[in-house]
């Protein structure tokens, strides 16, 4: 009799769900809205209901379900306890315990960025690597560390939060985390836009960027067109990100660094700006790193969540 | 019938050996000279001979030995392959394979700094913690990461090499690794002495340090006496080390940071200079870290090596 796994990725707007067979092939995927009302107390019951409905529709018996893997924002420890997730309204409680009561199935939960890293290792841009770092350059910078094919969770699930490495003592603007000079203030989609605004403001040098909406994609498009200002901006971005990744790689000695998130849509050209400062500053024993692009996009979470169960 | 484990710590001058019972109690320890002649090819045979002699003396049969754990310098992967160790004369070869042939016993090998971290977790300053970072402030800065009670080896055994994190773009002196601006250029025993020399050279401010031999201990002794220059030097040292450790902690989310090596003999006063910059720059989710001092000194290696086998 066939065996199945559910992978769940809980976000602030939608909950993504995937049904996988025991070999990790995806059979179906769908999403439901995230109801953050009343401190997000409906999110897990809604998720459980969606899973139970799917099992009924597809005639899947409880005995055929190996388990449900869950990725969610916030620090989540290895026991499935979440220590608050502001954008869901969640305080501290056990995700695993709650879902287990609702579904009577084995549950595993982990931080969404870490789960995405596991997904990319399994089926995406990190396929074939056992030790990797996923860096998600979106509105912020997320990070997930895979060590020996396992998530590096850390003590309370904050492992891999590389976006909040402090890299600049002179920063005067505050980061979303409350700190100053975090890596994500320069290397996220918002960060590279901020570098561009600052750079354009201090010169009169002509640039196609002065007539375009400033996005990470627009900046790297201008780089491809040979725009001098855009190249200068890309170099600044690359210095911040490349040197930060070198520090991380000197700690972790990964095989691969997988770049995902909105900024990664600029493509391989990113590596031209990240790699030189990386290679200049990384410990020589950790130089042998492959840079790749993430490939699963919004599905990385459901894949990684399923992999939590499939082990 | 009693069961035993050998723990071996191979250094440039001596090979330290320990005999442990199956519960991890140390029964005996001794050392032999490290013969680095002929590319260090005698080191493992000498070690094997010493183990066999001890077994004979103590009437220990091969069937009673659970295995031999080995810590050695250089990057060593999970299969026990060393990728060169300059101070032993070693090139790339399998430590595990070589010793297994000589002893016909189960062998596990890992990098010495990582093995020391495992030892401190098991029986030393990191006892009770599952996730920790050992920082050894000696001639250089060594690092070992324990994640979920296991060594974080990395791809080729260079995991935890935090002494070679690049932290200063403006450094003009070269580090032993060939890089510039590595953390160990400021936070090692040599590094803090260098900070002191630079600081004393640029002012005429009176200081007891002007009449003393500049060592890490002398500097922190002067700090305890209230010497203004020494306090300034300690602050510079603390800024470099505290901020570097904050970056590492933001990646790993450890429970504890254990400080060892010669500089740690200054004692708890170190924390007064490391903690403020650490707390100022670490990601808030990773703030909850205990700082402790290593306690096993030169025995950390043999303890950790035994623990490799005891698991």
XYZ file of C-alpha atoms in Angstrom:
622
model
C 0.000 0.000 0.000
C 1.341 3.429 -0.963
C 2.741 5.709 1.685
C 2.450 9.493 1.722
C 3.942 12.598 3.322
C 2.547 16.105 3.654
C 4.820 19.145 3.458
C 3.455 22.408 4.865
C 4.964 25.896 4.529
C 3.239 28.469 6.719
C 3.647 32.071 5.586
C 2.080 35.383 6.602
C -0.367 35.393 3.662
C -0.814 31.774 2.594
C -0.176 28.284 3.893
C 1.315 26.158 1.106
C 0.721 22.426 1.214
C 2.174 19.558 -0.801
C 1.366 15.860 -0.995
C 4.357 13.617 -1.698
C 4.780 9.888 -2.191
C 7.275 7.968 -0.072
C 9.944 8.443 -2.755
C 9.636 12.198 -2.560
C 7.705 12.735 -5.793
C 5.237 15.583 -5.510
C 1.674 14.416 -6.303
C -0.273 17.583 -5.614
C 0.169 21.083 -4.208
C -2.270 23.774 -3.146
C -2.614 26.644 -0.721
C -5.047 28.104 1.783
C -5.217 31.608 3.244
C -3.388 32.316 6.519
C -5.905 33.528 9.075
C -3.808 35.578 11.494
C -6.845 36.716 13.545
C -6.995 35.961 17.294
C -3.210 35.571 17.622
C -3.105 33.165 14.710
C -4.934 30.473 16.631
C -6.826 29.281 13.520
C -3.737 28.634 11.397
C -2.936 25.109 12.562
C -6.615 23.946 12.759
C -7.162 25.289 9.206
C -4.036 23.453 8.066
C -5.134 20.220 9.742
C -8.579 20.487 8.177
C -7.077 20.955 4.714
C -4.899 17.862 5.212
C -7.829 15.756 6.454
C -10.007 16.897 3.512
C -7.270 15.938 1.050
C -6.893 12.519 2.673
C -10.661 11.975 2.377
C -10.775 13.132 -1.267
C -7.863 10.913 -2.262
C -8.895 7.943 -0.112
C -5.691 8.077 1.912
C -5.939 6.272 5.225
C -4.126 7.583 8.312
C -1.989 4.425 8.339
C -0.621 5.430 4.918
C 0.673 8.819 6.081
C 4.289 8.765 7.287
C 3.925 12.225 8.765
C 3.492 15.956 8.280
C 6.481 18.274 8.029
C 6.023 21.965 8.767
C 8.097 25.059 8.076
C 7.071 28.309 9.753
C 8.628 31.696 10.525
C 10.296 32.334 13.864
C 12.814 30.364 15.870
C 11.649 26.727 16.169
C 13.658 24.166 18.110
C 14.172 20.487 17.347
C 11.169 19.534 19.496
C 8.888 21.682 17.310
C 8.470 24.526 19.818
C 8.120 27.983 18.236
C 9.429 30.934 20.263
C 7.106 33.575 18.814
C 6.366 34.502 15.194
C 5.253 38.141 15.010
C 3.742 38.097 11.508
C 1.489 35.124 12.372
C 0.486 36.522 15.775
C 2.077 33.513 17.464
C 3.553 33.438 20.949
C 5.536 30.458 22.326
C 3.898 27.033 21.929
C 4.518 23.579 20.469
C 3.646 23.369 16.783
C 4.318 19.627 16.821
C 2.163 19.037 19.902
C -0.749 21.088 18.577
C -0.792 19.454 15.135
C -0.307 16.001 16.607
C -3.452 16.455 18.699
C -5.391 17.662 15.655
C -4.174 14.986 13.249
C -2.852 12.084 15.315
C 0.085 11.790 12.894
C 3.870 12.165 13.330
C 4.786 15.868 13.055
C 8.108 17.636 12.584
C 8.508 21.396 12.488
C 11.403 23.756 11.784
C 12.141 27.350 10.844
C 11.005 28.176 7.293
C 14.405 29.408 6.048
C 16.064 26.256 7.366
C 13.357 24.075 5.811
C 13.831 25.846 2.470
C 17.566 25.060 2.688
C 16.710 21.391 3.189
C 14.361 21.535 0.192
C 17.023 23.081 -2.060
C 19.516 20.428 -0.924
C 17.064 17.659 -1.696
C 15.507 18.728 -4.983
C 16.835 22.155 -5.906
C 19.979 24.205 -6.474
C 21.861 22.345 -3.750
C 21.167 18.835 -5.056
C 24.127 16.519 -4.522
C 25.637 18.569 -1.668
C 25.596 17.438 1.965
C 26.905 20.673 3.474
C 25.452 23.878 2.195
C 24.267 27.341 3.011
C 21.069 28.715 1.484
C 20.961 32.511 1.384
C 17.581 33.977 0.511
C 17.934 37.551 -0.711
C 14.366 38.840 -0.471
C 12.837 41.753 1.444
C 15.240 40.601 4.164
C 18.072 38.074 4.067
C 17.197 34.593 5.287
C 19.700 31.852 5.855
C 19.630 28.117 6.351
C 22.555 25.837 7.106
C 22.634 22.167 6.150
C 25.348 20.161 7.873
C 25.659 16.498 6.934
C 22.236 16.595 5.221
C 20.610 17.899 8.437
C 19.362 21.347 9.402
C 21.649 23.197 11.810
C 18.904 24.317 14.190
C 20.966 25.823 16.981
C 19.851 26.080 20.567
C 16.477 27.727 20.049
C 16.061 27.517 16.289
C 17.908 30.721 15.386
C 20.697 28.830 13.572
C 21.547 30.250 10.159
C 20.229 33.786 10.792
C 23.093 35.189 8.758
C 21.087 38.202 7.569
C 21.611 39.666 11.023
C 25.364 39.313 11.186
C 26.694 42.719 12.194
C 29.027 43.908 9.433
C 29.088 47.712 9.639
C 29.783 49.757 12.768
C 29.024 53.036 10.995
C 25.407 52.320 10.038
C 22.960 54.899 11.428
C 19.682 53.390 10.144
C 18.052 50.689 12.265
C 17.484 47.161 10.916
C 14.118 45.384 11.261
C 15.673 43.247 14.017
C 16.511 46.289 16.138
C 20.232 46.142 15.388
C 22.459 48.392 13.277
C 24.689 47.408 10.373
C 23.180 43.958 9.732
C 24.143 42.234 6.497
C 20.541 42.350 5.265
C 20.668 46.150 5.305
C 22.969 45.873 2.245
C 22.405 42.503 0.594
C 18.593 42.125 0.555
C 16.409 43.457 -2.264
C 15.696 46.435 -0.002
C 19.391 46.716 0.843
C 20.705 46.868 -2.700
C 18.025 49.477 -3.487
C 19.228 51.497 -0.493
C 22.845 51.292 -1.707
C 21.628 52.505 -5.099
C 19.712 55.461 -3.624
C 22.679 56.510 -1.510
C 25.088 56.189 -4.436
C 22.886 58.059 -6.916
C 22.315 60.849 -4.388
C 25.978 61.753 -3.983
C 26.911 62.201 -7.671
C 25.528 63.633 -10.901
C 26.999 60.832 -13.019
C 24.450 59.907 -15.703
C 22.836 56.513 -15.272
C 19.881 54.685 -16.782
C 18.881 54.004 -13.173
C 17.877 57.646 -12.744
C 14.913 57.016 -15.058
C 13.918 53.580 -13.784
C 12.105 52.211 -10.775
C 14.902 51.069 -8.475
C 14.622 47.326 -7.936
C 17.321 44.683 -7.607
C 16.337 43.413 -11.056
C 16.514 46.897 -12.638
C 19.959 47.437 -11.115
C 21.368 44.170 -12.454
C 19.694 44.744 -15.839
C 21.577 48.056 -15.962
C 24.780 46.211 -14.996
C 24.267 43.946 -18.010
C 23.842 47.070 -20.187
C 27.219 48.314 -18.939
C 25.856 51.220 -16.866
C 28.796 52.546 -14.813
C 26.771 53.595 -11.765
C 24.944 50.266 -11.699
C 28.280 48.431 -11.809
C 29.519 50.545 -8.886
C 26.352 49.671 -6.925
C 26.726 45.972 -7.749
C 30.337 46.105 -6.541
C 29.312 47.595 -3.198
C 26.578 44.962 -2.820
C 29.081 42.220 -3.714
C 31.642 43.487 -1.193
C 29.141 43.365 1.658
C 27.651 40.002 0.698
C 30.850 38.288 -0.494
C 32.805 39.145 2.643
C 29.920 38.119 4.910
C 29.597 34.784 3.126
C 33.361 34.309 3.477
C 33.023 34.682 7.260
C 30.157 32.209 7.324
C 32.062 29.759 5.109
C 35.126 30.014 7.370
C 32.920 28.837 10.254
C 30.994 26.134 8.361
C 33.266 24.918 5.538
C 30.306 24.238 3.201
C 30.457 22.545 -0.202
C 27.991 24.933 -1.769
C 26.361 28.311 -1.256
C 22.931 28.462 -2.870
C 21.528 31.927 -3.566
C 17.743 32.321 -3.678
C 15.062 34.962 -3.192
C 13.999 37.887 -5.388
C 17.532 39.250 -5.933
C 18.661 35.881 -7.294
C 16.452 36.452 -10.345
C 19.277 38.657 -11.609
C 20.973 35.318 -12.327
C 24.572 34.193 -12.541
C 25.822 37.760 -12.978
C 25.487 38.081 -9.184
C 28.397 35.688 -8.758
C 30.711 38.056 -10.681
C 30.259 40.524 -7.834
C 30.027 38.138 -4.873
C 32.894 35.768 -5.676
C 35.921 38.108 -5.878
C 35.470 39.561 -2.323
C 34.533 36.070 -1.120
C 37.708 34.505 -2.524
C 39.845 37.391 -1.269
C 38.743 37.004 2.358
C 37.715 33.359 2.959
C 40.077 31.003 4.835
C 42.104 29.055 2.259
C 40.816 25.694 3.588
C 37.241 26.797 2.801
C 37.826 28.266 -0.685
C 36.486 25.270 -2.542
C 32.822 26.320 -2.590
C 30.347 26.025 -5.452
C 28.028 28.994 -5.922
C 24.661 27.994 -7.363
C 21.215 29.513 -7.789
C 18.175 28.182 -5.932
C 15.660 26.571 -8.293
C 12.558 25.669 -6.279
C 11.368 29.248 -5.673
C 8.176 29.201 -3.589
C 8.091 25.408 -3.425
C 11.360 25.054 -1.483
C 9.368 25.128 1.770
C 6.967 22.275 1.002
C 9.805 20.123 -0.376
C 11.971 20.748 2.674
C 9.032 20.111 5.012
C 8.374 16.744 3.367
C 12.078 15.926 3.658
C 11.895 16.581 7.426
C 9.680 13.485 7.587
C 11.435 11.386 4.938
C 14.781 12.004 6.737
C 34.869 -8.031 31.051
C 35.958 -4.372 31.157
C 36.016 -2.342 27.968
C 38.525 0.385 27.137
C 39.074 3.323 24.810
C 42.275 5.118 23.805
C 42.307 8.870 23.192
C 45.243 10.268 21.195
C 46.159 13.921 20.660
C 48.908 14.399 18.089
C 50.837 17.653 18.389
C 53.997 19.038 16.797
C 56.175 18.215 19.827
C 54.428 15.386 21.677
C 51.727 12.804 21.121
C 49.488 12.660 24.205
C 47.712 9.413 24.951
C 44.984 8.522 27.418
C 43.412 5.242 28.462
C 39.733 5.447 29.436
C 37.201 2.943 30.693
C 33.891 2.510 28.867
C 32.247 5.053 31.196
C 34.742 7.718 30.210
C 36.865 7.666 33.366
C 40.510 8.319 32.649
C 42.705 5.462 33.917
C 46.098 6.568 32.712
C 47.747 9.220 30.553
C 51.210 9.588 29.099
C 53.031 11.076 26.153
C 55.654 10.216 23.586
C 57.777 12.487 21.407
C 56.525 13.427 17.929
C 59.064 12.295 15.367
C 58.436 14.613 12.421
C 61.370 13.240 10.395
C 60.765 11.756 6.918
C 57.499 13.654 6.407
C 56.184 12.487 9.759
C 55.892 8.902 8.594
C 56.914 7.511 12.009
C 54.215 9.323 14.004
C 51.383 6.833 13.570
C 53.584 3.700 13.889
C 55.104 5.162 17.112
C 51.586 5.877 18.391
C 50.396 2.368 17.534
C 53.424 0.848 19.247
C 52.764 2.846 22.412
C 49.136 1.663 22.443
C 50.114 -1.981 21.893
C 52.753 -1.767 24.651
C 50.189 -0.341 27.056
C 47.710 -3.097 26.202
C 50.385 -5.691 26.877
C 51.462 -4.102 30.181
C 47.897 -3.862 31.431
C 46.772 -7.213 30.057
C 44.158 -5.627 27.818
C 43.006 -7.876 25.007
C 42.104 -6.445 21.601
C 38.514 -7.604 22.102
C 38.279 -5.264 25.115
C 39.203 -2.128 23.165
C 36.199 -0.250 21.750
C 38.457 1.866 19.578
C 41.074 4.581 19.278
C 40.102 8.225 18.808
C 42.638 10.617 17.309
C 42.904 14.388 17.167
C 45.535 15.908 14.891
C 46.274 19.276 13.304
C 45.071 20.054 9.794
C 41.739 19.591 8.092
C 40.465 16.052 8.662
C 37.177 14.862 7.191
C 34.592 12.500 8.697
C 36.253 9.514 7.032
C 39.526 10.277 8.834
C 41.378 11.659 5.824
C 43.856 14.449 6.631
C 44.441 17.064 3.921
C 47.977 18.026 4.922
C 49.411 19.079 8.302
C 52.484 21.247 7.774
C 53.915 21.064 11.297
C 53.865 17.244 11.253
C 55.235 16.995 7.718
C 52.060 15.247 6.604
C 50.565 15.314 3.137
C 47.095 13.922 2.304
C 46.361 10.393 3.536
C 43.912 8.417 5.662
C 44.767 8.541 9.376
C 41.979 6.060 10.097
C 43.087 3.650 7.399
C 46.750 3.757 8.431
C 46.073 3.211 12.138
C 43.488 0.528 11.427
C 46.108 -1.436 9.512
C 48.613 -1.027 12.337
C 46.220 -1.839 15.189
C 43.273 -3.727 13.711
C 40.953 -1.675 15.927
C 38.119 0.777 15.157
C 39.632 4.247 14.558
C 38.078 7.702 14.383
C 40.042 10.852 13.632
C 39.204 14.552 13.590
C 40.857 17.956 13.687
C 42.512 18.685 17.039
C 40.658 21.946 17.746
C 37.337 20.230 17.028
C 38.299 17.261 19.216
C 39.233 19.637 22.049
C 35.777 21.230 21.733
C 34.202 17.787 22.100
C 36.387 17.140 25.159
C 35.386 20.424 26.828
C 31.713 19.633 26.117
C 32.055 16.193 27.644
C 34.181 16.793 30.718
C 35.264 20.419 30.791
C 34.038 24.018 30.662
C 31.218 23.123 28.281
C 29.748 20.302 30.351
C 25.957 20.203 30.128
C 25.781 22.044 26.798
C 24.843 20.370 23.505
C 25.645 23.305 21.226
C 28.840 25.175 21.877
C 31.806 26.936 20.412
C 35.295 26.409 21.838
C 37.686 29.271 21.114
C 41.318 28.539 21.875
C 43.292 31.757 22.264
C 46.879 30.548 22.004
C 49.702 31.441 19.624
C 46.901 31.415 17.065
C 43.136 31.202 17.504
C 41.628 27.741 17.134
C 37.943 27.031 17.000
C 35.701 24.010 17.342
C 31.950 23.854 16.886
C 29.743 21.304 18.613
C 26.237 21.016 17.170
C 23.850 18.610 18.867
C 26.765 17.002 20.741
C 28.594 16.319 17.463
C 31.601 17.995 15.868
C 30.724 20.259 12.955
C 33.387 18.940 10.591
C 32.446 20.736 7.393
C 33.220 19.460 3.934
C 36.935 18.821 4.338
C 37.413 19.250 8.063
C 37.958 23.008 8.115
C 34.737 23.639 10.081
C 35.169 25.984 13.031
C 38.312 27.748 11.742
C 37.051 31.006 13.189
C 40.541 32.355 13.848
C 40.767 33.035 10.120
C 37.556 34.991 9.756
C 38.488 38.164 7.939
C 37.547 41.093 10.180
C 39.785 44.006 9.153
C 40.221 45.308 5.601
C 42.934 47.749 6.667
C 45.466 45.239 8.034
C 48.850 45.434 6.300
C 50.655 42.584 8.118
C 50.157 39.058 6.765
C 48.585 36.309 8.895
C 50.138 32.840 9.197
C 47.400 31.536 6.870
C 48.425 33.914 4.090
C 45.450 36.220 4.568
C 45.198 39.747 5.959
C 43.032 40.967 8.840
C 42.203 37.551 10.312
C 40.651 37.504 13.778
C 43.676 35.699 15.216
C 45.855 38.693 14.328
C 44.103 40.544 17.211
C 42.640 37.961 19.577
C 45.436 35.391 19.972
C 48.197 35.702 22.580
C 50.377 37.076 19.779
C 47.546 39.326 18.636
C 46.875 41.015 21.947
C 50.615 41.579 22.337
C 50.661 43.201 18.892
C 47.763 45.480 19.856
C 49.735 46.427 22.978
C 52.907 47.205 21.029
C 51.026 49.347 18.529
C 49.152 51.189 21.263
C 52.212 51.838 23.432
C 54.171 53.070 20.401
C 51.762 55.885 19.532
C 51.557 57.597 22.952
C 53.760 58.588 25.895
C 51.078 57.765 28.462
C 52.746 56.117 31.455
C 51.951 52.435 31.904
C 53.310 49.594 33.995
C 53.414 47.677 30.698
C 56.390 49.777 29.582
C 58.513 48.003 32.196
C 57.161 44.486 31.767
C 57.520 41.697 29.272
C 54.440 41.997 27.066
C 52.358 38.840 27.382
C 48.600 38.359 27.443
C 48.871 37.562 31.153
C 50.954 40.681 31.923
C 48.435 42.835 30.056
C 45.444 41.476 31.967
C 47.365 41.642 35.254
C 47.891 45.346 34.530
C 44.174 45.668 33.746
C 43.424 44.276 37.206
C 45.805 46.889 38.680
C 43.793 49.610 36.940
C 46.470 50.555 34.390
C 44.790 52.890 31.895
C 46.802 51.799 28.842
C 46.230 48.146 29.650
C 42.486 48.781 29.904
C 42.559 50.506 26.517
C 44.400 47.504 25.022
C 41.924 45.072 26.621
C 39.051 47.077 25.139
C 40.520 46.878 21.644
C 41.062 43.131 22.050
C 37.484 42.718 23.345
C 36.022 44.691 20.440
C 37.718 42.468 17.869
C 36.949 39.197 19.641
C 33.466 40.071 20.945
C 32.182 41.214 17.564
C 33.698 38.197 15.793
C 32.067 35.834 18.279
C 28.764 37.660 17.764
C 28.970 36.913 14.033
C 29.750 33.279 14.721
C 26.916 33.027 17.264
C 24.471 34.570 14.781
C 25.288 31.711 12.393
C 25.319 28.888 14.972
C 22.990 29.939 17.826
C 25.129 28.152 20.466
C 24.228 27.699 24.129
C 27.758 28.384 25.321
C 31.050 29.878 24.204
C 33.990 28.276 25.994
C 37.256 30.234 26.019
C 40.510 28.283 26.307
C 44.185 28.587 25.460
C 46.942 30.656 27.047
C 45.043 33.963 27.008
C 42.201 32.355 28.995
C 44.529 32.134 31.985
C 43.722 35.813 32.527
C 40.420 34.426 33.852
C 36.885 35.778 34.008
C 38.084 39.361 33.570
C 38.255 38.581 29.835
C 34.467 38.406 29.726
C 34.205 42.030 30.903
C 35.846 43.025 27.636
C 34.354 40.415 25.297
C 30.714 40.491 26.390
C 29.734 44.164 25.837
C 30.702 44.236 22.114
C 29.237 40.719 21.775
C 25.884 41.741 23.238
C 25.836 44.971 21.228
C 26.206 43.209 17.872
C 24.774 39.673 18.153
C 21.334 38.867 16.665
C 18.740 39.158 19.450
C 17.619 35.527 18.987
C 21.179 34.389 19.780
C 21.867 36.639 22.807
C 21.259 33.931 25.372
C 24.819 32.536 25.459
C 26.828 31.439 28.492
C 30.486 32.422 28.465
C 32.685 29.945 30.339
C 36.370 29.122 30.669
C 37.848 25.868 29.390
C 39.053 23.632 32.216
C 40.813 20.626 30.674
C 43.866 22.531 29.399
C 46.226 20.135 27.608
C 43.992 17.133 28.282
C 41.018 18.406 26.238
C 42.398 16.567 23.205
C 42.661 13.092 24.737
C 39.214 13.437 26.355
C 37.631 14.559 23.092
C 39.416 11.806 21.163
C 38.038 9.171 23.554
C 34.573 10.699 23.169
C 34.838 10.278 19.372
C 34.713 6.543 20.047
C 32.253 6.548 22.959
C 29.839 8.648 20.846
